PDB file of N, CA and C in Angstrom:
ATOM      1  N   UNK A   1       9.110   2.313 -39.296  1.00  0.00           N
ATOM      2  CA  UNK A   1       9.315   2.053 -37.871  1.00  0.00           C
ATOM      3  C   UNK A   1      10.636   2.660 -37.429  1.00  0.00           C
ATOM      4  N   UNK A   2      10.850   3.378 -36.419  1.00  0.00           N
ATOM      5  CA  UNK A   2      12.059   3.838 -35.396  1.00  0.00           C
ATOM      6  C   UNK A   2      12.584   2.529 -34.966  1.00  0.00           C
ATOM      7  N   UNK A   3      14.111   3.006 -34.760  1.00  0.00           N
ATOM      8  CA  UNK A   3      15.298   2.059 -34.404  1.00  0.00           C
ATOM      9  C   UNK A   3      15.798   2.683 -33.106  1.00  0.00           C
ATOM     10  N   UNK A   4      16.027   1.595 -32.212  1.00  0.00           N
ATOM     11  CA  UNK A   4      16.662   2.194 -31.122  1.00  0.00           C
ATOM     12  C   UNK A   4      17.804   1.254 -30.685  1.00  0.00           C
ATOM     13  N   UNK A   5      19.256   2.370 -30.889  1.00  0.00           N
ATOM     14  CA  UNK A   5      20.274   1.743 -30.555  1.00  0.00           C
ATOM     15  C   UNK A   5      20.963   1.995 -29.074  1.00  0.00           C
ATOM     16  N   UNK A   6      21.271   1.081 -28.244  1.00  0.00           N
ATOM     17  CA  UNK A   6      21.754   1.198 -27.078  1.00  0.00           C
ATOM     18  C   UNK A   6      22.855   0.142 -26.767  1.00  0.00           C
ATOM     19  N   UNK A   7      23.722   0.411 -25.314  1.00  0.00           N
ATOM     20  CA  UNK A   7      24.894  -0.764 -25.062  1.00  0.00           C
ATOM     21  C   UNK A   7      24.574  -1.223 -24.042  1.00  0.00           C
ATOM     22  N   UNK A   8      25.313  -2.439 -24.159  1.00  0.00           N
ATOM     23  CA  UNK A   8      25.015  -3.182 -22.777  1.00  0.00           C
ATOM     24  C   UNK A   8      26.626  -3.994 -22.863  1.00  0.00           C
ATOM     25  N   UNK A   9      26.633  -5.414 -21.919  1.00  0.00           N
ATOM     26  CA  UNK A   9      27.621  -5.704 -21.145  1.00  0.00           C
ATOM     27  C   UNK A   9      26.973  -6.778 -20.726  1.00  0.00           C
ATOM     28  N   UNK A  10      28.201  -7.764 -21.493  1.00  0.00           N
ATOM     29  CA  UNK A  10      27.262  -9.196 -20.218  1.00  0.00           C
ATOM     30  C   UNK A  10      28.103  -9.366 -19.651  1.00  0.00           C
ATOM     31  N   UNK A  11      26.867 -10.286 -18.539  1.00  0.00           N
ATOM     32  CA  UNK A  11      27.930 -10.613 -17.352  1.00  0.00           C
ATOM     33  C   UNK A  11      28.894 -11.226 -17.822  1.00  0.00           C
ATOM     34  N   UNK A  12      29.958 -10.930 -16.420  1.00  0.00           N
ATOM     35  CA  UNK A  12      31.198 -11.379 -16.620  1.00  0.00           C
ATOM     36  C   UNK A  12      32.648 -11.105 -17.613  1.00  0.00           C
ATOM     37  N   UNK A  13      31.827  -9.649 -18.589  1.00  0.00           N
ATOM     38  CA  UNK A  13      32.434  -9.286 -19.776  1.00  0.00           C
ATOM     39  C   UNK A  13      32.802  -7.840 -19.203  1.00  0.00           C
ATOM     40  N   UNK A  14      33.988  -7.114 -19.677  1.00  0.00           N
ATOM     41  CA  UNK A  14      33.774  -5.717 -19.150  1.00  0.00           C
ATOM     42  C   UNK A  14      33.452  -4.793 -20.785  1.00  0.00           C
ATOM     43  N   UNK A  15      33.854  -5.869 -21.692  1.00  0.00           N
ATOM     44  CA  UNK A  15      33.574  -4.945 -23.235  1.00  0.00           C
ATOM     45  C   UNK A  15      31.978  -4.090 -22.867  1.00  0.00           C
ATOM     46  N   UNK A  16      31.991  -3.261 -23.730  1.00  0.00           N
ATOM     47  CA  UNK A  16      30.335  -2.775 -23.519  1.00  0.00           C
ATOM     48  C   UNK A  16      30.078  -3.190 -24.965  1.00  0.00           C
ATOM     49  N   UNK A  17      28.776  -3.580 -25.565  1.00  0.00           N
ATOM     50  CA  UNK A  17      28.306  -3.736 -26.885  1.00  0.00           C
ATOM     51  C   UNK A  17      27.397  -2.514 -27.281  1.00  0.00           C
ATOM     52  N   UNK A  18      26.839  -2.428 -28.773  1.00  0.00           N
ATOM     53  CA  UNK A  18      25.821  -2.042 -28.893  1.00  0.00           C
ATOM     54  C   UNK A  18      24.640  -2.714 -29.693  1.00  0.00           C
ATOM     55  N   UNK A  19      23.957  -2.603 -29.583  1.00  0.00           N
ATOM     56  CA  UNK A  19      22.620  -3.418 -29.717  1.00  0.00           C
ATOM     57  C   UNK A  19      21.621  -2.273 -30.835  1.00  0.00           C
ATOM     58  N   UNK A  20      20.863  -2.796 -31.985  1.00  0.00           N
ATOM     59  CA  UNK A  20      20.199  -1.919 -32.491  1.00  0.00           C
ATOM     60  C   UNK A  20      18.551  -2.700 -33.052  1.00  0.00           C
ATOM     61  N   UNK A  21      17.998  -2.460 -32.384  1.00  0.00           N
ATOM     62  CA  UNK A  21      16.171  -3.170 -32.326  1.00  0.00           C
ATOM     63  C   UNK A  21      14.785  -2.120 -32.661  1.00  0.00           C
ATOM     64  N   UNK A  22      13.854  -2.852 -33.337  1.00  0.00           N
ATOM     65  CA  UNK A  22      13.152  -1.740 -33.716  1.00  0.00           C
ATOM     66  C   UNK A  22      12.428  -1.230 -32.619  1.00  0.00           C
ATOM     67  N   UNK A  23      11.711  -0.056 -32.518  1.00  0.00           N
ATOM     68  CA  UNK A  23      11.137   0.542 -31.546  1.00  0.00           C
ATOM     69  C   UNK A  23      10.080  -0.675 -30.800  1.00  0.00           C
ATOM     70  N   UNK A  24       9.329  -1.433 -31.543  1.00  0.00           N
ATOM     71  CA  UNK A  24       8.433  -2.137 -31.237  1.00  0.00           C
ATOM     72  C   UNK A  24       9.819  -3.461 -30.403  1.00  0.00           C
ATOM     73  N   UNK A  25      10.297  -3.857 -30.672  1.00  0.00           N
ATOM     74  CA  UNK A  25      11.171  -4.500 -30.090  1.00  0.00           C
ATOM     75  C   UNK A  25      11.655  -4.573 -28.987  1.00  0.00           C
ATOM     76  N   UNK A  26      12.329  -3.113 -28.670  1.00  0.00           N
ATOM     77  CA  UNK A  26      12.808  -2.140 -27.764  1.00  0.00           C
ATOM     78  C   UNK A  26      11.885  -2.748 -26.391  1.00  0.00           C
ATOM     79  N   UNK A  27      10.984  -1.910 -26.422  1.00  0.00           N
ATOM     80  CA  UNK A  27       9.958  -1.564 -26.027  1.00  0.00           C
ATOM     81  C   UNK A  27       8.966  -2.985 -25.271  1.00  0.00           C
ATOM     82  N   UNK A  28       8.990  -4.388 -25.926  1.00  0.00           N
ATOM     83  CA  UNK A  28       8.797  -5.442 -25.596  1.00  0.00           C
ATOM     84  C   UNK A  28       9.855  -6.060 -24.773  1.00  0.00           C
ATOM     85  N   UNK A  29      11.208  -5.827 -24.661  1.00  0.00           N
ATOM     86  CA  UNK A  29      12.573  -6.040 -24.121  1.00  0.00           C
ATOM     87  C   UNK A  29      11.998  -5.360 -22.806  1.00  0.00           C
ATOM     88  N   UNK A  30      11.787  -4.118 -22.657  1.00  0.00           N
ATOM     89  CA  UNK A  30      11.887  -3.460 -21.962  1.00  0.00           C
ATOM     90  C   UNK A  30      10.893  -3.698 -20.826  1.00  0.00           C
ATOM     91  N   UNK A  31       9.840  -4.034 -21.236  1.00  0.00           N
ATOM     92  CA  UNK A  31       8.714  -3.763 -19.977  1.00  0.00           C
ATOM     93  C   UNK A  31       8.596  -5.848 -19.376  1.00  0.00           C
ATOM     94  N   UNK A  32       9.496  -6.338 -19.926  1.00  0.00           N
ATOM     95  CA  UNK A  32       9.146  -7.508 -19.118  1.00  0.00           C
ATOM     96  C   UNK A  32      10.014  -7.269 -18.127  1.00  0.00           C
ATOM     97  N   UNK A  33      10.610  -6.368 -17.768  1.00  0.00           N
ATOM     98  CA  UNK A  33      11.246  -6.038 -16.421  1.00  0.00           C
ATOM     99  C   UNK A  33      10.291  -4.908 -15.943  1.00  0.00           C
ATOM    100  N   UNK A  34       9.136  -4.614 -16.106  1.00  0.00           N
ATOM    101  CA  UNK A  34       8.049  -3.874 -15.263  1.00  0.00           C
ATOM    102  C   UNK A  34       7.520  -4.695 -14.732  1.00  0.00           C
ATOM    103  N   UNK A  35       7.427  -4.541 -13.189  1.00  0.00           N
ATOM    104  CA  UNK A  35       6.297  -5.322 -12.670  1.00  0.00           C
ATOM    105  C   UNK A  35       4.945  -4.756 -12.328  1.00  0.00           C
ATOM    106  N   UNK A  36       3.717  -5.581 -12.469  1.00  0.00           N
ATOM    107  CA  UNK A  36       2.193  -5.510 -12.175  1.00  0.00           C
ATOM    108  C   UNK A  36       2.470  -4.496 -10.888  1.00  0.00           C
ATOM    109  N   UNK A  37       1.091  -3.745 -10.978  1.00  0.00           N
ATOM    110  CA  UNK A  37       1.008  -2.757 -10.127  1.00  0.00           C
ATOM    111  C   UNK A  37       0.941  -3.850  -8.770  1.00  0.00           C
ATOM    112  N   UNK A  38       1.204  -3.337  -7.376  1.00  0.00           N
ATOM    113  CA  UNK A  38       1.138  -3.618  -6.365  1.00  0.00           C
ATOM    114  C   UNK A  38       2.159  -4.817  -5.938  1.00  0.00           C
ATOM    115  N   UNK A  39       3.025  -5.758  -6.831  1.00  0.00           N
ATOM    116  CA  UNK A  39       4.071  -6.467  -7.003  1.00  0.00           C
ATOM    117  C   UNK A  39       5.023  -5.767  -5.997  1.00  0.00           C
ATOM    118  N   UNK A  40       5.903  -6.418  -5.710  1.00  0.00           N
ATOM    119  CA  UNK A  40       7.693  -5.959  -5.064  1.00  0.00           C
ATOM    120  C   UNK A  40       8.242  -6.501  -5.142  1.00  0.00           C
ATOM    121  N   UNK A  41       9.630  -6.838  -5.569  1.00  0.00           N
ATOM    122  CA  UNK A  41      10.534  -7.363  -6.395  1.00  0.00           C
ATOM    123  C   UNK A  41      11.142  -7.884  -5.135  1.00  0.00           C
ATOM    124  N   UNK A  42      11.353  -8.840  -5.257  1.00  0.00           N
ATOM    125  CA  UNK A  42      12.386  -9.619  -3.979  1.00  0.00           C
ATOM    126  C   UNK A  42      13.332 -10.480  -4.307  1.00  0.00           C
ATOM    127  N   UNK A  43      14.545  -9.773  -4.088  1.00  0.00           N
ATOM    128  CA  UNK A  43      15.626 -10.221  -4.234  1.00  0.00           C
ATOM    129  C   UNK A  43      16.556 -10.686  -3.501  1.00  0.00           C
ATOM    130  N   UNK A  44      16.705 -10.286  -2.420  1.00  0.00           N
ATOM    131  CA  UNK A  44      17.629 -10.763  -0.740  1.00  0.00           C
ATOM    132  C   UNK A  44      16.685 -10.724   0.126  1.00  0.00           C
ATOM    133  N   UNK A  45      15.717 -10.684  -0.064  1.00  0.00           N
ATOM    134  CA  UNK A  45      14.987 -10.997   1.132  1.00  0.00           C
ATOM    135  C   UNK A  45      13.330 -11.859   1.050  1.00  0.00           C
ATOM    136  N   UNK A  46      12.703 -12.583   2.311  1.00  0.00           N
ATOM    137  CA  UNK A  46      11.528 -13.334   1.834  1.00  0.00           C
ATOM    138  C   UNK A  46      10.319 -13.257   2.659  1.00  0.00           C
ATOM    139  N   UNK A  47       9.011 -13.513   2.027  1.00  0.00           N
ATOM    140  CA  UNK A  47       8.469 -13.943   3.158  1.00  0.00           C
ATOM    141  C   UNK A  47       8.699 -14.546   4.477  1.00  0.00           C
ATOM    142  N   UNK A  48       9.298 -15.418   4.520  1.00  0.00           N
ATOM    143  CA  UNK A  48       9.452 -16.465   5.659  1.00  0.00           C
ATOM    144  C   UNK A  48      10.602 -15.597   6.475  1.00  0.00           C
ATOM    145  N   UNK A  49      11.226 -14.800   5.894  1.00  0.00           N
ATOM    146  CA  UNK A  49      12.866 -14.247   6.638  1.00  0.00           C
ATOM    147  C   UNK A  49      11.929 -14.324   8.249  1.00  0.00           C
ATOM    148  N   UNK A  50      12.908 -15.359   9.198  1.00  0.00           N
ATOM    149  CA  UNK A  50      12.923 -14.628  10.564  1.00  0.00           C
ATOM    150  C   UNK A  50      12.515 -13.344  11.294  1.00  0.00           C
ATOM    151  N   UNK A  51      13.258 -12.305  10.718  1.00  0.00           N
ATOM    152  CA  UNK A  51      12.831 -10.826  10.956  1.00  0.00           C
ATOM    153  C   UNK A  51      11.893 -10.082  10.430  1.00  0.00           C
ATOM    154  N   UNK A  52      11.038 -10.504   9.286  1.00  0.00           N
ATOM    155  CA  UNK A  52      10.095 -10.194   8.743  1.00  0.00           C
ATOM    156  C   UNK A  52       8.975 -10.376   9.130  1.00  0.00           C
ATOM    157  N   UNK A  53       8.091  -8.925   9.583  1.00  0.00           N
ATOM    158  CA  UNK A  53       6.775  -8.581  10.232  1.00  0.00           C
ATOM    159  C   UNK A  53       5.926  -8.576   9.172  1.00  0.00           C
ATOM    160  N   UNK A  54       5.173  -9.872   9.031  1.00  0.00           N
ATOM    161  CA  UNK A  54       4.397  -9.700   7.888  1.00  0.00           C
ATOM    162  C   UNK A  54       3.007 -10.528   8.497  1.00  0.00           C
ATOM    163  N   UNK A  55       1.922 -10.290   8.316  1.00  0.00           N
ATOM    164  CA  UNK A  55       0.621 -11.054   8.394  1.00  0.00           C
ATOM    165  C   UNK A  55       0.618 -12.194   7.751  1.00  0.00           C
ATOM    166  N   UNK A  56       0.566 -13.332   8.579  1.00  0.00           N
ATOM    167  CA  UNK A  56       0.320 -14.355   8.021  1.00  0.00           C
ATOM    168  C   UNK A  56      -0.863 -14.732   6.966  1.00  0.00           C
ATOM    169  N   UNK A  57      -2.080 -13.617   7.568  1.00  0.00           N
ATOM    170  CA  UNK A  57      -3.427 -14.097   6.948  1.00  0.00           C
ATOM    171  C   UNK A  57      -3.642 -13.483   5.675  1.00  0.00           C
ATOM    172  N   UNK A  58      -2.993 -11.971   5.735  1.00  0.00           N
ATOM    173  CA  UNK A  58      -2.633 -11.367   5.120  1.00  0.00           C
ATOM    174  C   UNK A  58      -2.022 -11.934   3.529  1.00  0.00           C
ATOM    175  N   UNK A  59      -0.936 -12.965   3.698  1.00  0.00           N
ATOM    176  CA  UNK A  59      -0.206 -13.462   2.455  1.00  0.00           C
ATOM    177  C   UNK A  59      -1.204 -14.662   2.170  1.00  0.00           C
ATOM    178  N   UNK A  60      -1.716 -15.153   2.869  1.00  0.00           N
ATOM    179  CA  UNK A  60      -2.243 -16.717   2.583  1.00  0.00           C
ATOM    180  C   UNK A  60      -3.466 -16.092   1.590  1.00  0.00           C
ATOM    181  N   UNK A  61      -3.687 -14.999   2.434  1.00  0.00           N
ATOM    182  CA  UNK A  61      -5.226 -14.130   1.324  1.00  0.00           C
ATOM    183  C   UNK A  61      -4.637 -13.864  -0.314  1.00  0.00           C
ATOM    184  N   UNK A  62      -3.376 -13.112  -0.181  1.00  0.00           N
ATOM    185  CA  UNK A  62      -3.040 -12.569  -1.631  1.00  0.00           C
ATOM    186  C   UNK A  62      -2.829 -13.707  -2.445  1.00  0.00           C
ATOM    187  N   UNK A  63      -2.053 -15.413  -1.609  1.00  0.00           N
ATOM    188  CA  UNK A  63      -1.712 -16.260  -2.802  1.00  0.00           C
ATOM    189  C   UNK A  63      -3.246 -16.628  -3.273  1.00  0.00           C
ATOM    190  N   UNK A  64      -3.861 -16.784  -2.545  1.00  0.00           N
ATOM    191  CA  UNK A  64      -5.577 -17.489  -2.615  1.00  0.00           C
ATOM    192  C   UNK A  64      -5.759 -16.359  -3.957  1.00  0.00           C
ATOM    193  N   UNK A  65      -5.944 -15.580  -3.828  1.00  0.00           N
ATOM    194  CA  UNK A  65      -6.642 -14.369  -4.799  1.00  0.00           C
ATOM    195  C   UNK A  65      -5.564 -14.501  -5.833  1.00  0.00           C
ATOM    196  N   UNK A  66      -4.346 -14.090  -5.986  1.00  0.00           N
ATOM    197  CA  UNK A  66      -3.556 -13.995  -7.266  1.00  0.00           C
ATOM    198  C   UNK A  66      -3.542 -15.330  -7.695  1.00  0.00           C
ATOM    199  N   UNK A  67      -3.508 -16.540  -7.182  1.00  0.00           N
ATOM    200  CA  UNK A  67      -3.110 -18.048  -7.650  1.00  0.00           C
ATOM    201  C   UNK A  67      -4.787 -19.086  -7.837  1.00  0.00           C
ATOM    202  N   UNK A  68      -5.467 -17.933  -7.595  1.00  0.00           N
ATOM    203  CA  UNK A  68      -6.990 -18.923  -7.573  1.00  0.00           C
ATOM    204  C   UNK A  68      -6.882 -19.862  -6.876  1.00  0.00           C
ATOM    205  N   UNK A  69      -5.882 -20.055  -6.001  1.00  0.00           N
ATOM    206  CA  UNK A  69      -5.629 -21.582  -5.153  1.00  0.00           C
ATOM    207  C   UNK A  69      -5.714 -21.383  -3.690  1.00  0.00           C
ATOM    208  N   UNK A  70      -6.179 -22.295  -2.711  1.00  0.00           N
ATOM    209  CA  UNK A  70      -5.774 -21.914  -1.531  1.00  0.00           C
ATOM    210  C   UNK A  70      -4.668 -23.512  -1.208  1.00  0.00           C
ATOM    211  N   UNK A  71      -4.084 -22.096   0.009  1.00  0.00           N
ATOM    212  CA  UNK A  71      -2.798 -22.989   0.268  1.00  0.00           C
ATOM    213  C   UNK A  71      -3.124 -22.527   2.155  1.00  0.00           C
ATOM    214  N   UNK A  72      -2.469 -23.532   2.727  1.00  0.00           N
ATOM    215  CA  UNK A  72      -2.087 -23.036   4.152  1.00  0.00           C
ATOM    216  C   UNK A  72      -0.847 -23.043   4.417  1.00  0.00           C
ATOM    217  N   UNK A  73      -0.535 -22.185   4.823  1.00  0.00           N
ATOM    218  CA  UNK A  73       0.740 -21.236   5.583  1.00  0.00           C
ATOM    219  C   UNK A  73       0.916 -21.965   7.257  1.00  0.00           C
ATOM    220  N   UNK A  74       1.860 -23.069   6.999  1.00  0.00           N
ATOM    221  CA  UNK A  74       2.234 -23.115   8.369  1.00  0.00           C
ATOM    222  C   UNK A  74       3.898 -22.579   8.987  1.00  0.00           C
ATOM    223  N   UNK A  75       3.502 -21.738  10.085  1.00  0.00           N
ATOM    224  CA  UNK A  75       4.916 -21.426  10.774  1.00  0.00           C
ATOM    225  C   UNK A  75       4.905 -22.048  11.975  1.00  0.00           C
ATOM    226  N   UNK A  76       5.878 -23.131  12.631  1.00  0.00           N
ATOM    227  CA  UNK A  76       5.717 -23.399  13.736  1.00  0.00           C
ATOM    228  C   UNK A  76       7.073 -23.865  14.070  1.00  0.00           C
ATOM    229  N   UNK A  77       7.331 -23.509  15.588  1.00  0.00           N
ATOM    230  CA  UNK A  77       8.733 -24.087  16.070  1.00  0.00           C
ATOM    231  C   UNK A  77       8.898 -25.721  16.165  1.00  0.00           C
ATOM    232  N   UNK A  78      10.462 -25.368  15.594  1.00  0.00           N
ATOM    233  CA  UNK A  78      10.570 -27.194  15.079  1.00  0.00           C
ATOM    234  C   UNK A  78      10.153 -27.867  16.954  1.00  0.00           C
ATOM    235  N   UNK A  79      10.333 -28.948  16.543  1.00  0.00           N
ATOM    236  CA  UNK A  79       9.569 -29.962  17.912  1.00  0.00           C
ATOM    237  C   UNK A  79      10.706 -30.387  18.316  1.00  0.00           C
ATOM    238  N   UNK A  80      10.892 -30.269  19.791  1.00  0.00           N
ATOM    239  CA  UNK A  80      12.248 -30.582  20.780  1.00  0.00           C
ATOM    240  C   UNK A  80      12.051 -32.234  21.137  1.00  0.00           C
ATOM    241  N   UNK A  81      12.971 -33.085  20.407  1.00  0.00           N
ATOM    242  CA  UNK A  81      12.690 -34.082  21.255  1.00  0.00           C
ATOM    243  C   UNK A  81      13.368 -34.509  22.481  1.00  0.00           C
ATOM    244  N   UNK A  82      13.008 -35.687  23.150  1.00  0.00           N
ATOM    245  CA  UNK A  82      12.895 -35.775  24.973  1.00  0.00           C
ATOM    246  C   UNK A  82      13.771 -37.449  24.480  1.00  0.00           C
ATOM    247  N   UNK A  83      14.195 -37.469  25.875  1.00  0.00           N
ATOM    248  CA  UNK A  83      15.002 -38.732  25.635  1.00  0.00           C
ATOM    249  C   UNK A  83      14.702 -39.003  27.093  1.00  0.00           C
TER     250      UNK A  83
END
């Protein structure tokens, strides 16, 4: 089996290390940071964001289908109360 040596840095550290794992190793490290085709990584931003033009029916469809579950999606302005 091939060895693959590389460096890294943890947070908060400025040392750099090096790291040495077999190819099969490597390679398992590596792709759990691939995401499934059609996925998008969201990191600062969300569904729900205010400014975000997104289909409501649209997302309620993808969780139904990826989660086998249905859920309802409510957006509604909070309620003003009267005195």
């Amino acid at each position: 089996m091939g060895r693959v040596t590389f460096t890294y840095r943890n947070s908060g550290s400025c040392r750099w290390r090096a790291m040495t794992l077999t190819a099969e190793d490597f390679i398992g490290r590596f792709l759990q940071h691939v995401l499934p085709r059609g996925f998008q990584k969201v990191r600062h931003f969300g569904f729900a964001h205010p400014r975000q033009n997104i289909d409501h029916q649209w997302l309620e469809m993808l969780v139904t289908v990826t989660l086998n579950c249905v859920y309802v999606l409510v957006v509604a302005a909070p309620s003003v109360l009267s005195f």
